[in-house]
């Protein structure tokens, strides 16, 4: 199979709803589709590599984990009182 240089997909109601749901991310329509295909590819490849699905099967994702960016915290101010370590050698 040769990879097409440009793709075209008919935008049906389901695809329109999915793209609309991802619009708040600020990604372009093209980037939404690219990232979606990349995510589906990862799900597929991991399922096949782990023998959860055969190469001709489309796996159903039933669980996932999120890795969110860290939440901003205001800088700490004031004195920091750390416990003192006893660094003397005991024989």
PDB file of N, CA and C in Angstrom:
ATOM      1  N   UNK A   1       0.846  -1.172   0.000  1.00  0.00           N
ATOM      2  CA  UNK A   1       0.000   0.000   0.000  1.00  0.00           C
ATOM      3  C   UNK A   1       0.895   1.240   0.000  1.00  0.00           C
ATOM      4  N   UNK A   2       0.639   2.132  -0.884  1.00  0.00           N
ATOM      5  CA  UNK A   2       1.381   3.391  -0.900  1.00  0.00           C
ATOM      6  C   UNK A   2       0.620   4.416  -0.062  1.00  0.00           C
ATOM      7  N   UNK A   3       1.350   5.187   0.682  1.00  0.00           N
ATOM      8  CA  UNK A   3       0.738   6.196   1.542  1.00  0.00           C
ATOM      9  C   UNK A   3       0.320   7.394   0.707  1.00  0.00           C
ATOM     10  N   UNK A   4      -0.955   7.775   0.787  1.00  0.00           N
ATOM     11  CA  UNK A   4      -1.390   8.939   0.009  1.00  0.00           C
ATOM     12  C   UNK A   4      -0.774  10.221   0.574  1.00  0.00           C
ATOM     13  N   UNK A   5      -0.530  11.149  -0.298  1.00  0.00           N
ATOM     14  CA  UNK A   5       0.041  12.431   0.122  1.00  0.00           C
ATOM     15  C   UNK A   5      -1.004  13.274   0.852  1.00  0.00           C
ATOM     16  N   UNK A   6      -2.226  13.158   0.433  1.00  0.00           N
ATOM     17  CA  UNK A   6      -3.302  13.915   1.073  1.00  0.00           C
ATOM     18  C   UNK A   6      -4.522  13.013   1.161  1.00  0.00           C
ATOM     19  N   UNK A   7      -5.245  13.110   2.265  1.00  0.00           N
ATOM     20  CA  UNK A   7      -6.441  12.299   2.461  1.00  0.00           C
ATOM     21  C   UNK A   7      -7.681  13.178   2.390  1.00  0.00           C
ATOM     22  N   UNK A   8      -8.777  12.533   2.079  1.00  0.00           N
ATOM     23  CA  UNK A   8     -10.057  13.211   2.103  1.00  0.00           C
ATOM     24  C   UNK A   8     -11.040  12.270   2.787  1.00  0.00           C
ATOM     25  N   UNK A   9     -11.796  12.794   3.718  1.00  0.00           N
ATOM     26  CA  UNK A   9     -12.791  11.972   4.409  1.00  0.00           C
ATOM     27  C   UNK A   9     -14.108  12.718   4.432  1.00  0.00           C
ATOM     28  N   UNK A  10     -15.162  11.986   4.183  1.00  0.00           N
ATOM     29  CA  UNK A  10     -16.490  12.591   4.241  1.00  0.00           C
ATOM     30  C   UNK A  10     -16.807  12.871   5.709  1.00  0.00           C
ATOM     31  N   UNK A  11     -17.237  14.067   6.007  1.00  0.00           N
ATOM     32  CA  UNK A  11     -17.559  14.444   7.378  1.00  0.00           C
ATOM     33  C   UNK A  11     -19.034  14.132   7.624  1.00  0.00           C
ATOM     34  N   UNK A  12     -19.270  12.993   8.290  1.00  0.00           N
ATOM     35  CA  UNK A  12     -20.640  12.635   8.645  1.00  0.00           C
ATOM     36  C   UNK A  12     -20.951  13.212  10.024  1.00  0.00           C
ATOM     37  N   UNK A  13     -22.140  12.932  10.526  1.00  0.00           N
ATOM     38  CA  UNK A  13     -22.555  13.510  11.816  1.00  0.00           C
ATOM     39  C   UNK A  13     -21.644  13.073  12.960  1.00  0.00           C
ATOM     40  N   UNK A  14     -21.244  11.791  12.977  1.00  0.00           N
ATOM     41  CA  UNK A  14     -20.372  11.296  14.050  1.00  0.00           C
ATOM     42  C   UNK A  14     -19.017  11.995  14.040  1.00  0.00           C
ATOM     43  N   UNK A  15     -18.403  12.085  12.856  1.00  0.00           N
ATOM     44  CA  UNK A  15     -17.097  12.742  12.758  1.00  0.00           C
ATOM     45  C   UNK A  15     -17.208  14.219  13.129  1.00  0.00           C
ATOM     46  N   UNK A  16     -18.268  14.872  12.698  1.00  0.00           N
ATOM     47  CA  UNK A  16     -18.459  16.286  13.031  1.00  0.00           C
ATOM     48  C   UNK A  16     -18.573  16.478  14.538  1.00  0.00           C
ATOM     49  N   UNK A  17     -19.322  15.585  15.217  1.00  0.00           N
ATOM     50  CA  UNK A  17     -19.457  15.676  16.678  1.00  0.00           C
ATOM     51  C   UNK A  17     -18.118  15.438  17.363  1.00  0.00           C
ATOM     52  N   UNK A  18     -17.365  14.465  16.873  1.00  0.00           N
ATOM     53  CA  UNK A  18     -16.062  14.170  17.475  1.00  0.00           C
ATOM     54  C   UNK A  18     -15.095  15.332  17.311  1.00  0.00           C
ATOM     55  N   UNK A  19     -15.057  15.906  16.132  1.00  0.00           N
ATOM     56  CA  UNK A  19     -14.174  17.053  15.891  1.00  0.00           C
ATOM     57  C   UNK A  19     -14.617  18.243  16.743  1.00  0.00           C
ATOM     58  N   UNK A  20     -15.912  18.448  16.847  1.00  0.00           N
ATOM     59  CA  UNK A  20     -16.422  19.549  17.665  1.00  0.00           C
ATOM     60  C   UNK A  20     -16.050  19.356  19.135  1.00  0.00           C
ATOM     61  N   UNK A  21     -16.085  18.107  19.601  1.00  0.00           N
ATOM     62  CA  UNK A  21     -15.716  17.827  20.994  1.00  0.00           C
ATOM     63  C   UNK A  21     -14.247  18.139  21.256  1.00  0.00           C
ATOM     64  N   UNK A  22     -13.400  17.989  20.233  1.00  0.00           N
ATOM     65  CA  UNK A  22     -11.968  18.240  20.399  1.00  0.00           C
ATOM     66  C   UNK A  22     -11.567  19.667  20.038  1.00  0.00           C
ATOM     67  N   UNK A  23     -12.481  20.442  19.517  1.00  0.00           N
ATOM     68  CA  UNK A  23     -12.180  21.819  19.116  1.00  0.00           C
ATOM     69  C   UNK A  23     -11.623  22.683  20.254  1.00  0.00           C
ATOM     70  N   UNK A  24     -12.102  22.536  21.503  1.00  0.00           N
ATOM     71  CA  UNK A  24     -11.556  23.371  22.580  1.00  0.00           C
ATOM     72  C   UNK A  24     -10.058  23.164  22.838  1.00  0.00           C
ATOM     73  N   UNK A  25      -9.478  22.106  22.311  1.00  0.00           N
ATOM     74  CA  UNK A  25      -8.043  21.885  22.497  1.00  0.00           C
ATOM     75  C   UNK A  25      -7.211  22.902  21.745  1.00  0.00           C
ATOM     76  N   UNK A  26      -7.819  23.576  20.759  1.00  0.00           N
ATOM     77  CA  UNK A  26      -7.088  24.560  19.974  1.00  0.00           C
ATOM     78  C   UNK A  26      -6.354  23.960  18.785  1.00  0.00           C
ATOM     79  N   UNK A  27      -6.468  22.646  18.593  1.00  0.00           N
ATOM     80  CA  UNK A  27      -5.823  21.996  17.451  1.00  0.00           C
ATOM     81  C   UNK A  27      -6.621  22.278  16.182  1.00  0.00           C
ATOM     82  N   UNK A  28      -5.925  22.286  15.056  1.00  0.00           N
ATOM     83  CA  UNK A  28      -6.615  22.426  13.768  1.00  0.00           C
ATOM     84  C   UNK A  28      -7.337  21.112  13.463  1.00  0.00           C
ATOM     85  N   UNK A  29      -8.269  21.161  12.513  1.00  0.00           N
ATOM     86  CA  UNK A  29      -8.965  19.935  12.117  1.00  0.00           C
ATOM     87  C   UNK A  29      -7.965  18.885  11.654  1.00  0.00           C
ATOM     88  N   UNK A  30      -6.982  19.309  10.887  1.00  0.00           N
ATOM     89  CA  UNK A  30      -5.974  18.387  10.380  1.00  0.00           C
ATOM     90  C   UNK A  30      -5.195  17.741  11.528  1.00  0.00           C
ATOM     91  N   UNK A  31      -4.809  18.549  12.513  1.00  0.00           N
ATOM     92  CA  UNK A  31      -4.052  18.018  13.649  1.00  0.00           C
ATOM     93  C   UNK A  31      -4.907  17.091  14.498  1.00  0.00           C
ATOM     94  N   UNK A  32      -6.191  17.401  14.643  1.00  0.00           N
ATOM     95  CA  UNK A  32      -7.100  16.509  15.378  1.00  0.00           C
ATOM     96  C   UNK A  32      -7.137  15.140  14.708  1.00  0.00           C
ATOM     97  N   UNK A  33      -7.266  15.116  13.393  1.00  0.00           N
ATOM     98  CA  UNK A  33      -7.314  13.842  12.669  1.00  0.00           C
ATOM     99  C   UNK A  33      -5.977  13.114  12.778  1.00  0.00           C
ATOM    100  N   UNK A  34      -4.865  13.826  12.610  1.00  0.00           N
ATOM    101  CA  UNK A  34      -3.539  13.195  12.701  1.00  0.00           C
ATOM    102  C   UNK A  34      -3.313  12.562  14.076  1.00  0.00           C
ATOM    103  N   UNK A  35      -3.628  13.302  15.133  1.00  0.00           N
ATOM    104  CA  UNK A  35      -3.419  12.768  16.483  1.00  0.00           C
ATOM    105  C   UNK A  35      -4.369  11.616  16.784  1.00  0.00           C
ATOM    106  N   UNK A  36      -5.576  11.687  16.255  1.00  0.00           N
ATOM    107  CA  UNK A  36      -6.537  10.607  16.463  1.00  0.00           C
ATOM    108  C   UNK A  36      -6.063   9.327  15.793  1.00  0.00           C
ATOM    109  N   UNK A  37      -5.554   9.443  14.581  1.00  0.00           N
ATOM    110  CA  UNK A  37      -5.038   8.266  13.869  1.00  0.00           C
ATOM    111  C   UNK A  37      -3.814   7.717  14.607  1.00  0.00           C
ATOM    112  N   UNK A  38      -2.950   8.593  15.104  1.00  0.00           N
ATOM    113  CA  UNK A  38      -1.766   8.151  15.846  1.00  0.00           C
ATOM    114  C   UNK A  38      -2.172   7.397  17.112  1.00  0.00           C
ATOM    115  N   UNK A  39      -3.178   7.891  17.823  1.00  0.00           N
ATOM    116  CA  UNK A  39      -3.642   7.222  19.039  1.00  0.00           C
ATOM    117  C   UNK A  39      -4.255   5.860  18.712  1.00  0.00           C
ATOM    118  N   UNK A  40      -5.074   5.804  17.677  1.00  0.00           N
ATOM    119  CA  UNK A  40      -5.668   4.533  17.276  1.00  0.00           C
ATOM    120  C   UNK A  40      -4.587   3.543  16.849  1.00  0.00           C
ATOM    121  N   UNK A  41      -3.562   4.027  16.171  1.00  0.00           N
ATOM    122  CA  UNK A  41      -2.453   3.167  15.748  1.00  0.00           C
ATOM    123  C   UNK A  41      -1.749   2.567  16.957  1.00  0.00           C
ATOM    124  N   UNK A  42      -1.515   3.381  17.967  1.00  0.00           N
ATOM    125  CA  UNK A  42      -0.867   2.889  19.186  1.00  0.00           C
ATOM    126  C   UNK A  42      -1.717   1.822  19.857  1.00  0.00           C
ATOM    127  N   UNK A  43      -3.013   2.076  19.990  1.00  0.00           N
ATOM    128  CA  UNK A  43      -3.918   1.098  20.601  1.00  0.00           C
ATOM    129  C   UNK A  43      -3.870  -0.214  19.817  1.00  0.00           C
ATOM    130  N   UNK A  44      -3.945  -0.125  18.501  1.00  0.00           N
ATOM    131  CA  UNK A  44      -3.926  -1.307  17.638  1.00  0.00           C
ATOM    132  C   UNK A  44      -2.602  -2.068  17.777  1.00  0.00           C
ATOM    133  N   UNK A  45      -1.475  -1.363  17.657  1.00  0.00           N
ATOM    134  CA  UNK A  45      -0.174  -2.023  17.696  1.00  0.00           C
ATOM    135  C   UNK A  45       0.089  -2.697  19.045  1.00  0.00           C
ATOM    136  N   UNK A  46      -0.257  -2.034  20.125  1.00  0.00           N
ATOM    137  CA  UNK A  46      -0.048  -2.631  21.449  1.00  0.00           C
ATOM    138  C   UNK A  46      -0.927  -3.865  21.611  1.00  0.00           C
ATOM    139  N   UNK A  47      -2.154  -3.812  21.144  1.00  0.00           N
ATOM    140  CA  UNK A  47      -3.047  -4.977  21.243  1.00  0.00           C
ATOM    141  C   UNK A  47      -2.505  -6.150  20.441  1.00  0.00           C
ATOM    142  N   UNK A  48      -2.008  -5.896  19.245  1.00  0.00           N
ATOM    143  CA  UNK A  48      -1.466  -6.976  18.415  1.00  0.00           C
ATOM    144  C   UNK A  48      -0.167  -7.517  19.020  1.00  0.00           C
ATOM    145  N   UNK A  49       0.726  -6.622  19.453  1.00  0.00           N
ATOM    146  CA  UNK A  49       2.000  -7.060  20.044  1.00  0.00           C
ATOM    147  C   UNK A  49       1.798  -7.896  21.300  1.00  0.00           C
ATOM    148  N   UNK A  50       0.737  -7.623  22.051  1.00  0.00           N
ATOM    149  CA  UNK A  50       0.465  -8.361  23.283  1.00  0.00           C
ATOM    150  C   UNK A  50      -0.537  -9.494  23.085  1.00  0.00           C
ATOM    151  N   UNK A  51      -0.809  -9.829  21.837  1.00  0.00           N
ATOM    152  CA  UNK A  51      -1.701 -10.934  21.474  1.00  0.00           C
ATOM    153  C   UNK A  51      -3.118 -10.765  22.043  1.00  0.00           C
ATOM    154  N   UNK A  52      -3.529  -9.532  22.224  1.00  0.00           N
ATOM    155  CA  UNK A  52      -4.900  -9.255  22.645  1.00  0.00           C
ATOM    156  C   UNK A  52      -5.811  -9.282  21.422  1.00  0.00           C
ATOM    157  N   UNK A  53      -5.250  -8.897  20.283  1.00  0.00           N
ATOM    158  CA  UNK A  53      -5.992  -8.903  19.026  1.00  0.00           C
ATOM    159  C   UNK A  53      -5.087  -9.463  17.936  1.00  0.00           C
ATOM    160  N   UNK A  54      -5.705 -10.081  16.946  1.00  0.00           N
ATOM    161  CA  UNK A  54      -4.956 -10.560  15.785  1.00  0.00           C
ATOM    162  C   UNK A  54      -4.772  -9.390  14.818  1.00  0.00           C
ATOM    163  N   UNK A  55      -3.783  -9.469  13.917  1.00  0.00           N
ATOM    164  CA  UNK A  55      -3.525  -8.344  13.014  1.00  0.00           C
ATOM    165  C   UNK A  55      -4.731  -7.880  12.191  1.00  0.00           C
ATOM    166  N   UNK A  56      -5.687  -8.743  11.941  1.00  0.00           N
ATOM    167  CA  UNK A  56      -6.846  -8.331  11.135  1.00  0.00           C
ATOM    168  C   UNK A  56      -8.010  -7.832  11.996  1.00  0.00           C
ATOM    169  N   UNK A  57      -7.861  -7.854  13.330  1.00  0.00           N
ATOM    170  CA  UNK A  57      -8.937  -7.450  14.231  1.00  0.00           C
ATOM    171  C   UNK A  57      -8.750  -6.005  14.707  1.00  0.00           C
ATOM    172  N   UNK A  58      -9.844  -5.347  14.945  1.00  0.00           N
ATOM    173  CA  UNK A  58      -9.813  -4.011  15.529  1.00  0.00           C
ATOM    174  C   UNK A  58     -10.083  -4.171  17.025  1.00  0.00           C
ATOM    175  N   UNK A  59      -9.098  -3.854  17.864  1.00  0.00           N
ATOM    176  CA  UNK A  59      -9.296  -4.032  19.302  1.00  0.00           C
ATOM    177  C   UNK A  59     -10.256  -2.991  19.873  1.00  0.00           C
ATOM    178  N   UNK A  60     -10.937  -3.375  20.929  1.00  0.00           N
ATOM    179  CA  UNK A  60     -11.808  -2.457  21.643  1.00  0.00           C
ATOM    180  C   UNK A  60     -11.086  -2.012  22.905  1.00  0.00           C
ATOM    181  N   UNK A  61     -10.900  -0.725  23.042  1.00  0.00           N
ATOM    182  CA  UNK A  61     -10.230  -0.168  24.210  1.00  0.00           C
ATOM    183  C   UNK A  61     -11.216  -0.138  25.367  1.00  0.00           C
ATOM    184  N   UNK A  62     -10.871  -0.796  26.488  1.00  0.00           N
ATOM    185  CA  UNK A  62     -11.791  -0.845  27.625  1.00  0.00           C
ATOM    186  C   UNK A  62     -11.246  -0.130  28.855  1.00  0.00           C
ATOM    187  N   UNK A  63      -9.983   0.265  28.833  1.00  0.00           N
ATOM    188  CA  UNK A  63      -9.392   0.990  29.963  1.00  0.00           C
ATOM    189  C   UNK A  63      -8.256   1.854  29.448  1.00  0.00           C
ATOM    190  N   UNK A  64      -7.955   2.912  30.174  1.00  0.00           N
ATOM    191  CA  UNK A  64      -6.860   3.799  29.808  1.00  0.00           C
ATOM    192  C   UNK A  64      -6.457   4.616  31.022  1.00  0.00           C
ATOM    193  N   UNK A  65      -5.274   5.199  30.962  1.00  0.00           N
ATOM    194  CA  UNK A  65      -4.778   6.084  32.018  1.00  0.00           C
ATOM    195  C   UNK A  65      -4.468   7.429  31.385  1.00  0.00           C
ATOM    196  N   UNK A  66      -4.595   8.468  32.176  1.00  0.00           N
ATOM    197  CA  UNK A  66      -4.253   9.803  31.716  1.00  0.00           C
ATOM    198  C   UNK A  66      -2.912  10.216  32.303  1.00  0.00           C
ATOM    199  N   UNK A  67      -2.147  10.947  31.527  1.00  0.00           N
ATOM    200  CA  UNK A  67      -0.966  11.621  32.048  1.00  0.00           C
ATOM    201  C   UNK A  67      -1.206  13.101  31.772  1.00  0.00           C
ATOM    202  N   UNK A  68      -1.647  13.797  32.808  1.00  0.00           N
ATOM    203  CA  UNK A  68      -1.966  15.203  32.656  1.00  0.00           C
ATOM    204  C   UNK A  68      -0.743  16.054  33.000  1.00  0.00           C
ATOM    205  N   UNK A  69      -0.681  17.253  32.442  1.00  0.00           N
ATOM    206  CA  UNK A  69       0.437  18.132  32.813  1.00  0.00           C
ATOM    207  C   UNK A  69       0.330  18.498  34.288  1.00  0.00           C
ATOM    208  N   UNK A  70       1.464  18.768  34.925  1.00  0.00           N
ATOM    209  CA  UNK A  70       1.404  19.120  36.345  1.00  0.00           C
ATOM    210  C   UNK A  70       0.638  20.418  36.553  1.00  0.00           C
ATOM    211  N   UNK A  71      -0.049  20.500  37.665  1.00  0.00           N
ATOM    212  CA  UNK A  71      -0.794  21.714  37.994  1.00  0.00           C
ATOM    213  C   UNK A  71       0.161  22.777  38.525  1.00  0.00           C
ATOM    214  N   UNK A  72      -0.090  24.003  38.138  1.00  0.00           N
ATOM    215  CA  UNK A  72       0.731  25.097  38.597  1.00  0.00           C
ATOM    216  C   UNK A  72       0.517  25.303  40.088  1.00  0.00           C
ATOM    217  N   UNK A  73       1.609  25.504  40.809  1.00  0.00           N
ATOM    218  CA  UNK A  73       1.537  25.811  42.229  1.00  0.00           C
ATOM    219  C   UNK A  73       2.270  27.120  42.466  1.00  0.00           C
ATOM    220  N   UNK A  74       1.727  27.959  43.339  1.00  0.00           N
ATOM    221  CA  UNK A  74       2.413  29.220  43.606  1.00  0.00           C
ATOM    222  C   UNK A  74       3.757  28.959  44.279  1.00  0.00           C
ATOM    223  N   UNK A  75       4.708  29.861  44.085  1.00  0.00           N
ATOM    224  CA  UNK A  75       6.003  29.659  44.729  1.00  0.00           C
ATOM    225  C   UNK A  75       5.859  29.676  46.251  1.00  0.00           C
ATOM    226  N   UNK A  76       6.682  28.871  46.892  1.00  0.00           N
ATOM    227  CA  UNK A  76       6.645  28.813  48.353  1.00  0.00           C
ATOM    228  C   UNK A  76       7.462  29.977  48.907  1.00  0.00           C
ATOM    229  N   UNK A  77       6.979  30.537  49.962  1.00  0.00           N
ATOM    230  CA  UNK A  77       7.682  31.652  50.593  1.00  0.00           C
ATOM    231  C   UNK A  77       7.870  31.345  52.064  1.00  0.00           C
ATOM    232  N   UNK A  78       8.777  32.065  52.685  1.00  0.00           N
ATOM    233  CA  UNK A  78       9.000  31.892  54.112  1.00  0.00           C
ATOM    234  C   UNK A  78      10.131  30.926  54.394  1.00  0.00           C
ATOM    235  N   UNK A  79      10.359  30.721  55.657  1.00  0.00           N
ATOM    236  CA  UNK A  79      11.463  29.876  56.116  1.00  0.00           C
ATOM    237  C   UNK A  79      11.107  28.407  55.945  1.00  0.00           C
ATOM    238  N   UNK A  80      12.090  27.651  55.525  1.00  0.00           N
ATOM    239  CA  UNK A  80      11.894  26.211  55.394  1.00  0.00           C
ATOM    240  C   UNK A  80      12.665  25.534  56.519  1.00  0.00           C
ATOM    241  N   UNK A  81      11.973  24.777  57.319  1.00  0.00           N
ATOM    242  CA  UNK A  81      12.609  24.061  58.431  1.00  0.00           C
ATOM    243  C   UNK A  81      12.709  22.589  58.074  1.00  0.00           C
ATOM    244  N   UNK A  82      13.916  22.183  57.668  1.00  0.00           N
ATOM    245  CA  UNK A  82      14.150  20.787  57.331  1.00  0.00           C
ATOM    246  C   UNK A  82      14.732  20.068  58.542  1.00  0.00           C
ATOM    247  N   UNK A  83      14.437  18.779  58.692  1.00  0.00           N
ATOM    248  CA  UNK A  83      15.020  18.054  59.822  1.00  0.00           C
ATOM    249  C   UNK A  83      16.538  17.943  59.645  1.00  0.00           C
ATOM    250  N   UNK A  84      17.240  17.999  60.750  1.00  0.00           N
ATOM    251  CA  UNK A  84      18.697  17.867  60.706  1.00  0.00           C
ATOM    252  C   UNK A  84      19.048  16.394  60.662  1.00  0.00           C
ATOM    253  N   UNK A  85      20.027  16.072  59.823  1.00  0.00           N
ATOM    254  CA  UNK A  85      20.482  14.689  59.709  1.00  0.00           C
ATOM    255  C   UNK A  85      21.682  14.474  60.613  1.00  0.00           C
ATOM    256  N   UNK A  86      21.710  13.337  61.252  1.00  0.00           N
ATOM    257  CA  UNK A  86      22.853  12.980  62.081  1.00  0.00           C
ATOM    258  C   UNK A  86      23.857  12.295  61.184  1.00  0.00           C
ATOM    259  N   UNK A  87      24.945  12.977  60.849  1.00  0.00           N
ATOM    260  CA  UNK A  87      25.925  12.439  59.924  1.00  0.00           C
ATOM    261  C   UNK A  87      27.150  11.861  60.622  1.00  0.00           C
ATOM    262  N   UNK A  88      27.079  11.635  61.911  1.00  0.00           N
ATOM    263  CA  UNK A  88      28.233  11.037  62.605  1.00  0.00           C
ATOM    264  C   UNK A  88      28.221   9.535  62.379  1.00  0.00           C
ATOM    265  N   UNK A  89      29.456   8.983  62.230  1.00  0.00           N
ATOM    266  CA  UNK A  89      29.569   7.541  61.999  1.00  0.00           C
ATOM    267  C   UNK A  89      29.439   6.803  63.318  1.00  0.00           C
ATOM    268  N   UNK A  90      28.672   5.739  63.271  1.00  0.00           N
ATOM    269  CA  UNK A  90      28.538   4.878  64.466  1.00  0.00           C
ATOM    270  C   UNK A  90      29.382   3.641  64.224  1.00  0.00           C
ATOM    271  N   UNK A  91      30.241   3.288  65.194  1.00  0.00           N
ATOM    272  CA  UNK A  91      31.111   2.096  65.056  1.00  0.00           C
ATOM    273  C   UNK A  91      30.548   0.937  65.779  1.00  0.00           C
TER     274      UNK A  91
END
